[in-house]
Structure formats: structure tokens, C-alpha cells
PDB file of C-alpha atoms in Angstrom:
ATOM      1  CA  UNK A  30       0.000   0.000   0.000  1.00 47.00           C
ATOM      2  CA  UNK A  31       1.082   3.503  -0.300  1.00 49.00           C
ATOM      3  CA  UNK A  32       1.519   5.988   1.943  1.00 60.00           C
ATOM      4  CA  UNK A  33       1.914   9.127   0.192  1.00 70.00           C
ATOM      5  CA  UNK A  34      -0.755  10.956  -2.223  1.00 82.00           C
ATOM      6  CA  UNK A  35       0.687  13.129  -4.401  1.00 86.00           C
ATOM      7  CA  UNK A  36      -1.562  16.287  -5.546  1.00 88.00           C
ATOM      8  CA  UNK A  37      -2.010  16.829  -8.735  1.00 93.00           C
ATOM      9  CA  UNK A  38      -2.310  13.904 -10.123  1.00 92.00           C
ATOM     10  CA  UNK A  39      -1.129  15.456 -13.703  1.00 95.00           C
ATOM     11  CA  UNK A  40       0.080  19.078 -14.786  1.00 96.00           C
ATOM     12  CA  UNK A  41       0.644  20.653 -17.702  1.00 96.00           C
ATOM     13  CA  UNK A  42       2.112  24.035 -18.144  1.00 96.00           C
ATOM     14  CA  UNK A  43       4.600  26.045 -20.403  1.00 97.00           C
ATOM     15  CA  UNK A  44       8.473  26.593 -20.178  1.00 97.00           C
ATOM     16  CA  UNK A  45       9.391  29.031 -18.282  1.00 97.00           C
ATOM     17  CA  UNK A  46       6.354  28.622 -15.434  1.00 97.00           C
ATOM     18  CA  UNK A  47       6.719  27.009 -12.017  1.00 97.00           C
ATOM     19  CA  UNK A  48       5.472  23.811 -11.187  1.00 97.00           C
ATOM     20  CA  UNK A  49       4.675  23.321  -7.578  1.00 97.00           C
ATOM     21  CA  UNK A  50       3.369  19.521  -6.860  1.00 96.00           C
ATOM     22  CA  UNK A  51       2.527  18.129  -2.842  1.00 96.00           C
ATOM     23  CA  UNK A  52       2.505  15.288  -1.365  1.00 94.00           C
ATOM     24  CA  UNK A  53       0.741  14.269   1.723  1.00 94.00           C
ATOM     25  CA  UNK A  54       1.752  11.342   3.790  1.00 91.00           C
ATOM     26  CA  UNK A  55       0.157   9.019   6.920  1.00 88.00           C
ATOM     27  CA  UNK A  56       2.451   8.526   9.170  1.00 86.00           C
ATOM     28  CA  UNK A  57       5.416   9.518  11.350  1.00 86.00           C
ATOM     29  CA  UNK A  58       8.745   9.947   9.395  1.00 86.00           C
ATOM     30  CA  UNK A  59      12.644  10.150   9.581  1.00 85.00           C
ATOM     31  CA  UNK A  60      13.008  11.793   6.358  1.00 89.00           C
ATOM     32  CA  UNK A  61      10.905  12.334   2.716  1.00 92.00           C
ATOM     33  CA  UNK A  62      12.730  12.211  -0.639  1.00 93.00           C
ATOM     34  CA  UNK A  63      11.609  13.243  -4.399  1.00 95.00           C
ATOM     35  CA  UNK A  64      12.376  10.993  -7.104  1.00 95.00           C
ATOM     36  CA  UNK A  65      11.916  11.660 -11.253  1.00 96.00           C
ATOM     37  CA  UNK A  66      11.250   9.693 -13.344  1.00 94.00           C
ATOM     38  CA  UNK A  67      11.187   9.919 -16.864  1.00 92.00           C
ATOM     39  CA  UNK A  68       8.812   7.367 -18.683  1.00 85.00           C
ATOM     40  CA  UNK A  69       9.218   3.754 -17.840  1.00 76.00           C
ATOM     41  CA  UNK A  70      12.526   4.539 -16.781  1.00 84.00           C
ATOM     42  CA  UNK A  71      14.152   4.189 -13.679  1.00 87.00           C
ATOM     43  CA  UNK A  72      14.246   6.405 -10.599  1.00 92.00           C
ATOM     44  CA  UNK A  73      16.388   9.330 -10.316  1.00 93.00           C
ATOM     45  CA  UNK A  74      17.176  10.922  -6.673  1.00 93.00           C
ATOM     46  CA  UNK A  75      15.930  14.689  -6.538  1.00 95.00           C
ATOM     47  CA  UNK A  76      16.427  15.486  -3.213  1.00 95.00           C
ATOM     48  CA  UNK A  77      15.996  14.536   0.904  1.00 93.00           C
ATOM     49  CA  UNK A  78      14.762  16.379   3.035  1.00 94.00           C
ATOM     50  CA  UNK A  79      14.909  15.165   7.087  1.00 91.00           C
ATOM     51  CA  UNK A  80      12.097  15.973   8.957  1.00 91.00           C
ATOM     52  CA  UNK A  81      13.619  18.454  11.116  1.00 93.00           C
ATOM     53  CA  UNK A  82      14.446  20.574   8.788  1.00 95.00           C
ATOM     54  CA  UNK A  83      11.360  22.679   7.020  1.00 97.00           C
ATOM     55  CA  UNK A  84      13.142  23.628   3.734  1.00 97.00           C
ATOM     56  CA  UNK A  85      16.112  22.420   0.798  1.00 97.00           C
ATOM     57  CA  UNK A  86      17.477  24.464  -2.295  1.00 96.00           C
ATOM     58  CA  UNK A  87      18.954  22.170  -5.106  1.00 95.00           C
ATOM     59  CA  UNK A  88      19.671  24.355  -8.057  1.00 96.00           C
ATOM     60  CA  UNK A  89      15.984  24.964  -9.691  1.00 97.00           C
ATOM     61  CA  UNK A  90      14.473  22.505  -6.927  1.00 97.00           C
ATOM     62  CA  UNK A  91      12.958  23.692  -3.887  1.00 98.00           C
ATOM     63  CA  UNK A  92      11.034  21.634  -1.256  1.00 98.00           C
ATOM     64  CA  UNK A  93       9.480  22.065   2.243  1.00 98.00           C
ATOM     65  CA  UNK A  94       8.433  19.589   4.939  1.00 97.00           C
ATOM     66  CA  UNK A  95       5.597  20.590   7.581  1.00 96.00           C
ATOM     67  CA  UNK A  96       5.966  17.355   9.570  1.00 94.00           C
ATOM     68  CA  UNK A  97       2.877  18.776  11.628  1.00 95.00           C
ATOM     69  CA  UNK A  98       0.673  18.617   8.524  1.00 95.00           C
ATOM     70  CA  UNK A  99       2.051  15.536   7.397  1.00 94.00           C
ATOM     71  CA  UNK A 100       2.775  17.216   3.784  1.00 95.00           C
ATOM     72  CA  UNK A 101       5.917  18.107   1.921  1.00 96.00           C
ATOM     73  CA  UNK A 102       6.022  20.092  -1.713  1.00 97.00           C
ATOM     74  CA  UNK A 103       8.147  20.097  -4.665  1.00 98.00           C
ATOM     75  CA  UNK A 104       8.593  23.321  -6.315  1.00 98.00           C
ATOM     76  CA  UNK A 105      10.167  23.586 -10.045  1.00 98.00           C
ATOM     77  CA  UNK A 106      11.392  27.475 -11.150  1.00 97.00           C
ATOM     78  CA  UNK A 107      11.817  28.255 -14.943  1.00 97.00           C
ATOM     79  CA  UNK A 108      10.627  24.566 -15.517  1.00 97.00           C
ATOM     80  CA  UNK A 109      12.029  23.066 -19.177  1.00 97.00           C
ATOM     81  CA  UNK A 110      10.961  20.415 -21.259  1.00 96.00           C
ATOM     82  CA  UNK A 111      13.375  18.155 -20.183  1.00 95.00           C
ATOM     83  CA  UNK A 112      11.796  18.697 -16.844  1.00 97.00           C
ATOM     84  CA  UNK A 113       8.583  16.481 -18.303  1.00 97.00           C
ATOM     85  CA  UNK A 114       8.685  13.443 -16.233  1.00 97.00           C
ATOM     86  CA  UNK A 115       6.718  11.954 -13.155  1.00 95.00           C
ATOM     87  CA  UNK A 116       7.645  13.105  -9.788  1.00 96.00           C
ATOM     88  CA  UNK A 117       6.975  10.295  -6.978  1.00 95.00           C
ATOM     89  CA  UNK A 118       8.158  11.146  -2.803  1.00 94.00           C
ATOM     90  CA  UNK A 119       8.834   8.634  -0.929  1.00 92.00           C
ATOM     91  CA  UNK A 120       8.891   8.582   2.818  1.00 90.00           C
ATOM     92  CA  UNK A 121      11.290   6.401   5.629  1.00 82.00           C
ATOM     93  CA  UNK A 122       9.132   5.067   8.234  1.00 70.00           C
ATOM     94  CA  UNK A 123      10.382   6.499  11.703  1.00 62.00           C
ATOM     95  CA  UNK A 124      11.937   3.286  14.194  1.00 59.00           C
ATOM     96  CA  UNK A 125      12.027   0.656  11.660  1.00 61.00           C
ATOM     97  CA  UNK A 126      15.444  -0.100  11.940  1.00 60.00           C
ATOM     98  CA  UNK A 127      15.839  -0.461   7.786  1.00 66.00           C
ATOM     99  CA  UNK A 128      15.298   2.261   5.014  1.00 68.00           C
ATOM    100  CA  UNK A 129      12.011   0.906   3.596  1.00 76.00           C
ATOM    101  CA  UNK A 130      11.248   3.630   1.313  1.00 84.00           C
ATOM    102  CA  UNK A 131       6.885   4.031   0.774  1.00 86.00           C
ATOM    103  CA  UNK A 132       6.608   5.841  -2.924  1.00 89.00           C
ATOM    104  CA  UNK A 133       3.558   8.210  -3.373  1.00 88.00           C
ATOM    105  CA  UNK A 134       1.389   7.899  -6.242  1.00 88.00           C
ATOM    106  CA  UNK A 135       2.936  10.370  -8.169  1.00 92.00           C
ATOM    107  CA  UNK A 136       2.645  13.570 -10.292  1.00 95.00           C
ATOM    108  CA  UNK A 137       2.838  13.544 -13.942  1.00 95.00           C
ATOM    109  CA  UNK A 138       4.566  16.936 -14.953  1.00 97.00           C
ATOM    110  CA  UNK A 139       4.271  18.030 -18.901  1.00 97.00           C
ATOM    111  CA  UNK A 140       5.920  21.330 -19.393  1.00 97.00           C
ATOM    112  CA  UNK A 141       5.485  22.220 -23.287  1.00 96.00           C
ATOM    113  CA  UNK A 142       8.014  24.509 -25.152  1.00 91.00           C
TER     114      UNK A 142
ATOM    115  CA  UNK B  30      23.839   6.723 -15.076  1.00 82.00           C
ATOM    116  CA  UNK B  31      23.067   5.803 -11.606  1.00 87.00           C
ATOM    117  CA  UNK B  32      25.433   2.715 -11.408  1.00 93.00           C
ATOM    118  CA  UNK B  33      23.241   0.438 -10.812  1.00 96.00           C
ATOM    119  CA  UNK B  34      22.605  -2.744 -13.455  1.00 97.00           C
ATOM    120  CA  UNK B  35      19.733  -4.471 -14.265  1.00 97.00           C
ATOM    121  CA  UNK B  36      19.309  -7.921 -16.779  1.00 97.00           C
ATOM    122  CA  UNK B  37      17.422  -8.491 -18.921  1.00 96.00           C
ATOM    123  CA  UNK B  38      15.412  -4.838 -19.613  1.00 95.00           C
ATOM    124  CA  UNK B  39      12.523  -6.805 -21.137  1.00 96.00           C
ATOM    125  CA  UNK B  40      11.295 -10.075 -20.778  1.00 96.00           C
ATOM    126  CA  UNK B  41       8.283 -11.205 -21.968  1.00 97.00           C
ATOM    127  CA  UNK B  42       6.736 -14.897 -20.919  1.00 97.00           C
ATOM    128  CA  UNK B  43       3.618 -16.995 -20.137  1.00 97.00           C
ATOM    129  CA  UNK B  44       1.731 -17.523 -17.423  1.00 97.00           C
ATOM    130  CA  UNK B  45       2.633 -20.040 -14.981  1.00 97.00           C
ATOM    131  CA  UNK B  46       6.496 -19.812 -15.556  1.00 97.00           C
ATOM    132  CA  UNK B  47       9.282 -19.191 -13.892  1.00 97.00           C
ATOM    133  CA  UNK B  48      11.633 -16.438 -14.238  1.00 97.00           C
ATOM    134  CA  UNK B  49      14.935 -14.623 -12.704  1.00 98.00           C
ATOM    135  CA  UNK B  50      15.454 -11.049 -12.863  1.00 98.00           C
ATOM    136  CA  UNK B  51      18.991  -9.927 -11.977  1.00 98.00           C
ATOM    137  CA  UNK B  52      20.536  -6.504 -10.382  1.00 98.00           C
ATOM    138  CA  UNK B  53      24.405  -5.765 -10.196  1.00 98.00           C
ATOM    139  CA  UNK B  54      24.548  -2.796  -7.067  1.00 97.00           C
ATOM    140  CA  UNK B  55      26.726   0.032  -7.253  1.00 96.00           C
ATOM    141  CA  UNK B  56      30.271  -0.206  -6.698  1.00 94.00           C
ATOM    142  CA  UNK B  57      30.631  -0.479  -3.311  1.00 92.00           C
ATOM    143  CA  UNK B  58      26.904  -0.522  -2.005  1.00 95.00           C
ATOM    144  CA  UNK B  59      26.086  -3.058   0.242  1.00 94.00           C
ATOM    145  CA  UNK B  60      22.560  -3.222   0.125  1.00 93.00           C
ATOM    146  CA  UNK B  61      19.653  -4.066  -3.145  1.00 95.00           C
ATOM    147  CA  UNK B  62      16.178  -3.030  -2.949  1.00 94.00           C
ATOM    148  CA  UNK B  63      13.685  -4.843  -5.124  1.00 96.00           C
ATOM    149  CA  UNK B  64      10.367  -2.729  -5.879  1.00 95.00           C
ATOM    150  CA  UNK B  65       7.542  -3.373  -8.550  1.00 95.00           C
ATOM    151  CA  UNK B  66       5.811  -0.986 -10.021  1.00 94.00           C
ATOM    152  CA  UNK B  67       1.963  -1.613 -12.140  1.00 90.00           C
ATOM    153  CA  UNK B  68      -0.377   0.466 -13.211  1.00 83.00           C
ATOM    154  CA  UNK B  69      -2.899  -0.302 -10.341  1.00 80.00           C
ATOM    155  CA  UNK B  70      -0.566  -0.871  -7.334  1.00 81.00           C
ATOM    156  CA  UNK B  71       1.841   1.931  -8.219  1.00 86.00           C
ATOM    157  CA  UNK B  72       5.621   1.990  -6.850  1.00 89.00           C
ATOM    158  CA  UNK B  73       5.738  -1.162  -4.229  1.00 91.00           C
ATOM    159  CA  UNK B  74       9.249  -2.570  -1.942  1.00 91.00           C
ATOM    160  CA  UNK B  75       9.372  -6.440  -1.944  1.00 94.00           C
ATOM    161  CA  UNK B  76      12.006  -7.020  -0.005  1.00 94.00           C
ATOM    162  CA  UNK B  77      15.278  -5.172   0.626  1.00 93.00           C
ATOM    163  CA  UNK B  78      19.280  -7.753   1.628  1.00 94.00           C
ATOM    164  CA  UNK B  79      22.056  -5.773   3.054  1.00 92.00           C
ATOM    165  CA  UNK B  80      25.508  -7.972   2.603  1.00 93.00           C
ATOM    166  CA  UNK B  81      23.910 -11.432   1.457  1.00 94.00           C
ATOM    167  CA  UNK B  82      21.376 -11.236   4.593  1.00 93.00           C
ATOM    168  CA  UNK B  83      17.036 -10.289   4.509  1.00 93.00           C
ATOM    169  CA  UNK B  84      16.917  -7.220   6.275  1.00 89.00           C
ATOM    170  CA  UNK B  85      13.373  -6.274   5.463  1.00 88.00           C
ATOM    171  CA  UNK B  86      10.295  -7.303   3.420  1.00 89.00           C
ATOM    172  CA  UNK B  87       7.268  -5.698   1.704  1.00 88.00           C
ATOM    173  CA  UNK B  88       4.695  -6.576  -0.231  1.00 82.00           C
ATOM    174  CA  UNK B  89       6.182  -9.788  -1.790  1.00 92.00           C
ATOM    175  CA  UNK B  90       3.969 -12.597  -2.994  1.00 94.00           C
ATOM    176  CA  UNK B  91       5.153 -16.521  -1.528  1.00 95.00           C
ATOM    177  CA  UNK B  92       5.462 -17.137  -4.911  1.00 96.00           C
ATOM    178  CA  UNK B  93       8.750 -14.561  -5.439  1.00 97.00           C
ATOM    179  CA  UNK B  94      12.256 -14.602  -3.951  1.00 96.00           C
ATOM    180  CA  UNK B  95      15.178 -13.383  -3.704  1.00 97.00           C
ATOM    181  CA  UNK B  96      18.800 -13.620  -2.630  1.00 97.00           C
ATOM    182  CA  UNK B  97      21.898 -11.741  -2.301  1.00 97.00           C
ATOM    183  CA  UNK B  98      25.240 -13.414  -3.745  1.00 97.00           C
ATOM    184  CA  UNK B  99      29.099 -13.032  -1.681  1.00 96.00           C
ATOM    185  CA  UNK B 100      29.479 -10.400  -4.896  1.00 95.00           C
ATOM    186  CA  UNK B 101      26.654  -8.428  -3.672  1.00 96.00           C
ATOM    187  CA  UNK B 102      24.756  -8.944  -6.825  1.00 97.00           C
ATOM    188  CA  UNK B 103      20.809 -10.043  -6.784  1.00 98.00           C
ATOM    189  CA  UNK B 104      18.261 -11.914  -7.846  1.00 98.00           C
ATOM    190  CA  UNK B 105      14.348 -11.611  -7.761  1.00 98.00           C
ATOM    191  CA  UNK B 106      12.987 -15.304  -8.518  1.00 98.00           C
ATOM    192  CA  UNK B 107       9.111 -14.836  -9.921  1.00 97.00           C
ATOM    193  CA  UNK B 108       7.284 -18.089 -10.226  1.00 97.00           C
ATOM    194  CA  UNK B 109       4.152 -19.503 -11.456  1.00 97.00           C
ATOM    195  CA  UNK B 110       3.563 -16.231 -12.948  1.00 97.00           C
ATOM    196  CA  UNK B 111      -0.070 -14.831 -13.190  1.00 96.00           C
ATOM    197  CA  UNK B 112      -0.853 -11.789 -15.397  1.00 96.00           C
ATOM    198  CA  UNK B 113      -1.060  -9.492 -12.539  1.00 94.00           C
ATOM    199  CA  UNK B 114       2.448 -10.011 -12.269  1.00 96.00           C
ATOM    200  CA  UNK B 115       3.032  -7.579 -15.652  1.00 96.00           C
ATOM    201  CA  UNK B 116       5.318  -4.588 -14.379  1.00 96.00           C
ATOM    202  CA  UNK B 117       8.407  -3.216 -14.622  1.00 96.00           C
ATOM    203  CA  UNK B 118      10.645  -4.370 -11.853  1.00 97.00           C
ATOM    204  CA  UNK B 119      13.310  -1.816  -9.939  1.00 96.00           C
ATOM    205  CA  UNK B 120      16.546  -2.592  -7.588  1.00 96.00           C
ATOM    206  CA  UNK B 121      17.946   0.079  -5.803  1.00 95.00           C
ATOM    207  CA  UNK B 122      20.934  -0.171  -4.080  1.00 95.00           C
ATOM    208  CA  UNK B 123      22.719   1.751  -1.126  1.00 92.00           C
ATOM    209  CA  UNK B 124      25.731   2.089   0.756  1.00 90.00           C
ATOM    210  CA  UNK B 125      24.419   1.038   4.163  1.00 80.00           C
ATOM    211  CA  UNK B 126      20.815   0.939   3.858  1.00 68.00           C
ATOM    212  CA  UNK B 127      19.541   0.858   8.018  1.00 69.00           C
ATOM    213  CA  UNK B 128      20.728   4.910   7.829  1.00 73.00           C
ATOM    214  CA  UNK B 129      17.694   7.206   7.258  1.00 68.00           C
ATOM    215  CA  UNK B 130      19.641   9.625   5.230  1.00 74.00           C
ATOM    216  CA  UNK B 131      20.965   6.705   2.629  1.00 80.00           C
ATOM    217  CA  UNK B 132      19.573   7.592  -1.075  1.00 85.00           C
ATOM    218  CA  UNK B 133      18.748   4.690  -3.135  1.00 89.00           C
ATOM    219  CA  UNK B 134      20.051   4.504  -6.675  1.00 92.00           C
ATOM    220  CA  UNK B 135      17.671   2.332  -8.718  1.00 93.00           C
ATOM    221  CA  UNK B 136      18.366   0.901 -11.621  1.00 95.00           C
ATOM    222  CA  UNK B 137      16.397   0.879 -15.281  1.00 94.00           C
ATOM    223  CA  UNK B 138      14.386  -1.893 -14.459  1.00 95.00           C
ATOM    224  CA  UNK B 139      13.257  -5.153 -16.110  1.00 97.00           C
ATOM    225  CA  UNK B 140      10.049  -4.951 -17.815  1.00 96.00           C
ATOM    226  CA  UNK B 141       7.966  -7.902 -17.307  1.00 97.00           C
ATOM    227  CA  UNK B 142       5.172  -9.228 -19.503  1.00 97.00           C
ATOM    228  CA  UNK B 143       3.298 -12.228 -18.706  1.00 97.00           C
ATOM    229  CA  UNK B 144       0.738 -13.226 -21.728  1.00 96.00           C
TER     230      UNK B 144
END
């Protein structure tokens, strides 16, 4: 089962735009990570964000964490066409003792030229 | 390139065989991941070794297994394959894997179709 919903479940916009996508999640965590990936391809580590901390920069990549909301979003600047792809995060169980990661369902991003 | 290798990247068979998908880990990563992801159950972790030992399982069926060689390499074992078992098949692999703060590099995945 998963854990995290992902919100929207598609979007489409132009280069150039932002795309801003959120993912809610069930329960407590040690960290939440972003993952890309382009079509049937495999998975491609964005970024990991621990959840004390409330917000990362990576170059045009930007994502917060309010553990008290149980949410976390992914925001793209100046997104490109080579940005198209479908962004999944994926949450660490807190006291497991192992990384089992839990993937969201997943936004599909389409940024046209 | 994330490292990580993954045989074969398509494979398509019958229902009620048997196959074996393999996964090479990073240089120097001591634990594999195995995760299948379908249309209807999304992005799911089977099972996860860390240096030839189980350390954790998911959502995998009796009917799959897998093991972890001396050379750190993998395999996922699918038998008597149903046609619910049509997905494309990811290992990861990590340095340690028990640290929170380890990112898994997955490989391209084996495509699985079961007519």
C-alpha cells in the first residue's frame, strides 16, 4: 500500500512557469525524498529532506516539509521540457530499523516549449 | 547513469512460468532493494538484503524470492507467474541501507510481460 498521495495527479504548463506539486503522507517519518522519473525509466534521486528541517534548495528545486501537517512540496522554477517526467516522494518510516522507502502515487509533470 | 545494473530490460513470458530477474549494485553498495511498479498498485518494496542477509520485506507474494550473492549482486525469482504479475521491476541499491539519510540509486528496471 502507499503511503503518500501526491496532488495533482497530472500538470501541464509552459516553459518558463513554475510547477509546484505536494505530497501528503500518513504517518510519522525520519526523512521524505523526491524521485523523477522519466517514462518507464528508472528512478532518479531529486532530493531529501529530514524531517527536522522545514526547507532544501537544489539548483531549480525547492522543497518544504511541515511534519505537523504531514505534507511536503516540490517546487520547479523556470521549468524546461526536459523537466517532463513523473515526480513520486517517498517517505522512511520512523523506528524501523531499515530504510524501507513508501513511494507516493505520483505527479505527472508536462511542461510544453 | 546511476550505477546500478539491471538484466534483462525486457522479458516477456507466459503464465505459470518461472523467471529470474537480476541486479548488479553500485560499486561499493552493500545493500539491493527490489520494488515493482503496475499500473494499479503503483511503486511497491518487496524485499530489501544488506551484505547477502534479509533485512526487510514488503509486499512480496510466496510465490517470489530473492537472494543476495558473496558479490553483492541479486536476484528476484518470480514463479508460477499470473498476469497481474506484468510490471516493470526496480533494484535500488545503497551504501548502508539501516541509515535514514541513505539515497537509493535504482536501476532501469526489467520490464515484465506475462501473456
Amino acid at each position: 500500500s502507499q503511503q503518500g498521495e501526491e496532488d495533482p495527479q497530472a500538470l501541464s504548463i509552459q516553459e518558463g512557469e513554475n510547477a509546484t506539486m505536494n505530497c501528503s503522507y500518513k504517518t510519522s517519518i525520519n526523512n521524505l525524498q523526491w524521485y523523477r522519473q522519466n517514462s518507464g525509466r528508472g528512478l532518479v534521486h531529486l532530493i531529501l529532506i529530514r524531517s527536522n528541517e522545514r526547507e532544501k534548495h537544489s539548483g531549480r528545486l525547492r522543497v518544504t516539509l511541515d511534519t505537523s501537517k504531514k505534507s511536503s512540496s516540490l517546487l520547479i522554477t523556470a521549468s524546461r521540457a526536459a523537466d517532463t517526467a513523473s515526480y513520486f516522494c517517498a517517505t522512511d518510516a520512523m523506528n524501523t530499523g531499515f530504510q524501507k522507502l513508501v513511494f507516493g502515487t505520483g505527479t505527472r509533470l508536462l511542461v510544453s516549449p | 547513469d546511476s550505477g546500478v545494473t539491471q538484466t534483462p530490460k525486457h522479458l516477456i513470458t507466459a503464465t505459470g512460468q518461472r523467471v529470474t530477474l537480476r541486479c548488479s549494485p553500485r560499486s561499493g553498495d552493500l545493500s539491493v532493494y527490489w520494488y515493482q511498479q503496475s499500473l494499479d498498485q503503483g511503486l511497491q518494496f518487496l524485499i530489501q538484503y544488506y551484505n547477502g542477509e534479509e533485512r526487510a520485506k514488503g509486499n512480496i507474494l510466496e510465490r517470489f524470492s530473492a537472494q543476495q550473492f558473496p558479490d553483492l549482486h541479486s536476484e528476484l525469482n518470480l514463479s508460477s507467474l499470473e498476469l497481474g504479475d506484468s510490471a516493470l521491476y526496480f533494484c535500488a541499491s545503497s551504501v548502508r541501507g539501516g541509515d535514514p539519510t541513505d539515497t537509493q540509486y535504482f536501476g532501469p528496471g526489467t520490464r515484465l510481460t506475462v501473456l
